[in-house]
């Protein structure tokens, strides 16, 4: 249990923890002990951090400090193994975090080879899973095909609340370290590039603290162009995915009104200038909406946009929602769109929907307080 009056330790860097312990007249190595306990051992309470003397744990508590681990209050399990978690922050706000066992058909994009896998069975599969993380409570970007958009934006998540989702889910799934085979996608609720500082701080804590390599992380943006430039200058950063979803300005503005602010020529220029590392590829995501952006002509426009770039296109057939004004295209239409891209030399993949039966698939995250199918536990 956490009390809202707590100052959260989760979210502090080693440097910040060092400043804290020194101010409390503790030896500097206490900071490393705290850092390991928070991010590696995933302590839930101060009282469980046995590397610290009891008196110091009490002192921290008296001064209002707590771990600040978000609480999983609900979970929904899909037939395909995907689990959607409702995660509650100290102020009672909730976001969703999704666990997808055994990666996501290469969407994890980790480029790993099977050769180094001696392990088999459950433990290995668990460590290869993908966690889809939220960056904001709700979202301010008004994409017409996305359910999270209907919530509006409540607030940004703190770095500790972003890391906390991962820590809470790793705990819940009993994933033993090492965690370097876990993939993270920042593709949950919210627009990470509209909460840029907290998102990047979370990335650094996930790398240094939790031990997940940045090369196993992908962040998806709706196209906040100035932040794409900033992101390219980061020393440590996830891979970049850009939500395209329209093949020309008229179409893209209709489905993603933010295209009026940063249009396709701004966006594609930022994408072309983005400094890729060796063997790294950009990802463009393209949600196919029946009769809107899924015609062969639009596939050709997409291939013109992406031509010459070190990039791939992930095609996502719309995950429908009752409040959405669009339909999911027929599979044949999706395949045809893919064939046109591939024929013009663009790697294009069809993304398999995960956890559709529990509304955990892309764009379906919208806080569900009503009972939804697949609910297996309510500890809240
Ligand atoms: N705000 C970020 C990340 C969250 S959305 C972004 O926009 O990229 C992650 C991906 O899901 C995006 O590519 C988005 O276009 C896609 N998506 C949103 N709603 C969807 C829906 N109903 N069906 C399929 N994909 C959807």
mmCIF file of C-alpha atoms and ligand atoms in Angstrom, residues 132-136 138-139 141 143-149 185-194 219-224 241-245 252 256 258 284-289 314-321 324 326 328 351 353 356 361-365, ligand 1:
data_model
loop_
_atom_site.group_PDB
_atom_site.id
_atom_site.type_symbol
_atom_site.label_atom_id
_atom_site.label_comp_id
_atom_site.label_asym_id
_atom_site.label_seq_id
_atom_site.Cartn_x
_atom_site.Cartn_y
_atom_site.Cartn_z
ATOM 1 C CA UNK A 132 3.679 -2.031 -23.798
ATOM 2 C CA UNK A 133 4.018 1.021 -21.567
ATOM 3 C CA UNK A 134 1.873 4.153 -21.161
ATOM 4 C CA UNK A 135 3.417 7.610 -21.028
ATOM 5 C CA UNK A 136 0.448 9.805 -20.074
ATOM 6 C CA UNK A 138 -5.081 9.702 -21.504
ATOM 7 C CA UNK A 139 -3.787 11.503 -24.592
ATOM 8 C CA UNK A 141 -3.439 13.926 -29.668
ATOM 9 C CA UNK A 143 -6.331 10.593 -33.647
ATOM 10 C CA UNK A 144 -9.768 9.710 -34.966
ATOM 11 C CA UNK A 145 -9.209 5.946 -34.915
ATOM 12 C CA UNK A 146 -7.790 5.677 -31.388
ATOM 13 C CA UNK A 147 -9.837 4.988 -28.277
ATOM 14 C CA UNK A 148 -7.383 6.601 -25.873
ATOM 15 C CA UNK A 149 -8.036 9.905 -27.663
ATOM 16 C CA UNK A 185 7.365 -0.557 -26.551
ATOM 17 C CA UNK A 186 6.227 2.921 -25.567
ATOM 18 C CA UNK A 187 2.979 2.448 -27.435
ATOM 19 C CA UNK A 188 0.430 2.456 -24.645
ATOM 20 C CA UNK A 189 -1.733 5.374 -23.607
ATOM 21 C CA UNK A 190 -0.414 8.833 -24.355
ATOM 22 C CA UNK A 191 2.085 10.526 -26.627
ATOM 23 C CA UNK A 192 5.615 9.986 -25.245
ATOM 24 C CA UNK A 193 7.002 13.007 -27.119
ATOM 25 C CA UNK A 194 4.516 15.296 -25.362
ATOM 26 C CA UNK A 219 9.047 4.509 -28.866
ATOM 27 C CA UNK A 220 6.167 5.409 -31.126
ATOM 28 C CA UNK A 221 5.220 8.998 -31.847
ATOM 29 C CA UNK A 222 2.221 10.456 -33.607
ATOM 30 C CA UNK A 223 4.694 12.872 -35.196
ATOM 31 C CA UNK A 224 5.782 15.619 -32.787
ATOM 32 C CA UNK A 241 8.540 4.366 -34.789
ATOM 33 C CA UNK A 242 6.395 7.003 -36.471
ATOM 34 C CA UNK A 243 2.633 6.717 -36.872
ATOM 35 C CA UNK A 244 2.022 7.588 -40.516
ATOM 36 C CA UNK A 245 -1.567 6.460 -41.072
ATOM 37 C CA UNK A 252 -3.493 12.236 -42.838
ATOM 38 C CA UNK A 256 -4.723 12.679 -37.453
ATOM 39 C CA UNK A 258 -2.104 17.055 -35.663
ATOM 40 C CA UNK A 284 6.463 3.580 -39.944
ATOM 41 C CA UNK A 285 3.165 2.393 -38.564
ATOM 42 C CA UNK A 286 0.163 2.523 -40.819
ATOM 43 C CA UNK A 287 -3.301 1.783 -39.449
ATOM 44 C CA UNK A 288 -5.500 0.583 -42.306
ATOM 45 C CA UNK A 289 -9.039 1.989 -42.284
ATOM 46 C CA UNK A 314 4.165 -2.058 -40.076
ATOM 47 C CA UNK A 315 0.617 -2.413 -41.299
ATOM 48 C CA UNK A 316 -2.070 -2.627 -38.627
ATOM 49 C CA UNK A 317 -5.635 -3.417 -39.631
ATOM 50 C CA UNK A 318 -7.841 -1.186 -37.507
ATOM 51 C CA UNK A 319 -8.701 -2.633 -34.136
ATOM 52 C CA UNK A 320 -12.324 -1.598 -34.033
ATOM 53 C CA UNK A 321 -14.102 0.094 -31.169
ATOM 54 C CA UNK A 324 -14.898 4.670 -33.738
ATOM 55 C CA UNK A 326 -14.123 3.425 -39.163
ATOM 56 C CA UNK A 328 -11.513 -2.865 -40.366
ATOM 57 C CA UNK A 351 1.069 -6.706 -37.371
ATOM 58 C CA UNK A 353 -3.457 -7.933 -33.244
ATOM 59 C CA UNK A 356 -8.132 -8.153 -29.145
ATOM 60 C CA UNK A 361 -4.664 -4.322 -28.980
ATOM 61 C CA UNK A 362 -3.153 -1.150 -30.454
ATOM 62 C CA UNK A 363 -5.338 1.863 -29.995
ATOM 63 C CA UNK A 364 -7.818 0.058 -27.796
ATOM 64 C CA UNK A 365 -6.431 1.167 -24.474
HETATM 65 N N1 LIG B 1 0.992 8.170 -29.269
HETATM 66 C C1 LIG B 1 1.876 7.232 -29.895
HETATM 67 C C2 LIG B 1 1.869 5.836 -29.274
HETATM 68 C C3 LIG B 1 0.536 5.196 -28.949
HETATM 69 S S1 LIG B 1 -0.392 4.459 -30.251
HETATM 70 C C4 LIG B 1 1.583 7.158 -31.386
HETATM 71 O O1 LIG B 1 0.595 7.724 -31.818
HETATM 72 O O2 LIG B 1 2.366 6.565 -32.121
HETATM 73 C C5 LIG B 1 0.530 3.111 -30.876
HETATM 74 C C6 LIG B 1 0.116 2.737 -32.307
HETATM 75 O O3 LIG B 1 -1.226 2.244 -32.342
HETATM 76 C C7 LIG B 1 0.147 3.936 -33.263
HETATM 77 O O4 LIG B 1 0.844 3.598 -34.420
HETATM 78 C C8 LIG B 1 -1.325 4.162 -33.599
HETATM 79 O O5 LIG B 1 -1.459 4.713 -34.879
HETATM 80 C C9 LIG B 1 -1.890 2.776 -33.473
HETATM 81 N N2 LIG B 1 -3.334 2.754 -33.245
HETATM 82 C C10 LIG B 1 -4.072 3.645 -32.566
HETATM 83 N N3 LIG B 1 -5.364 3.313 -32.582
HETATM 84 C C11 LIG B 1 -5.459 2.162 -33.275
HETATM 85 C C12 LIG B 1 -6.553 1.284 -33.620
HETATM 86 N N4 LIG B 1 -7.797 1.524 -33.229
HETATM 87 N N5 LIG B 1 -6.261 0.181 -34.352
HETATM 88 C C13 LIG B 1 -4.997 -0.099 -34.714
HETATM 89 N N6 LIG B 1 -3.945 0.674 -34.410
HETATM 90 C C14 LIG B 1 -4.161 1.799 -33.701
#
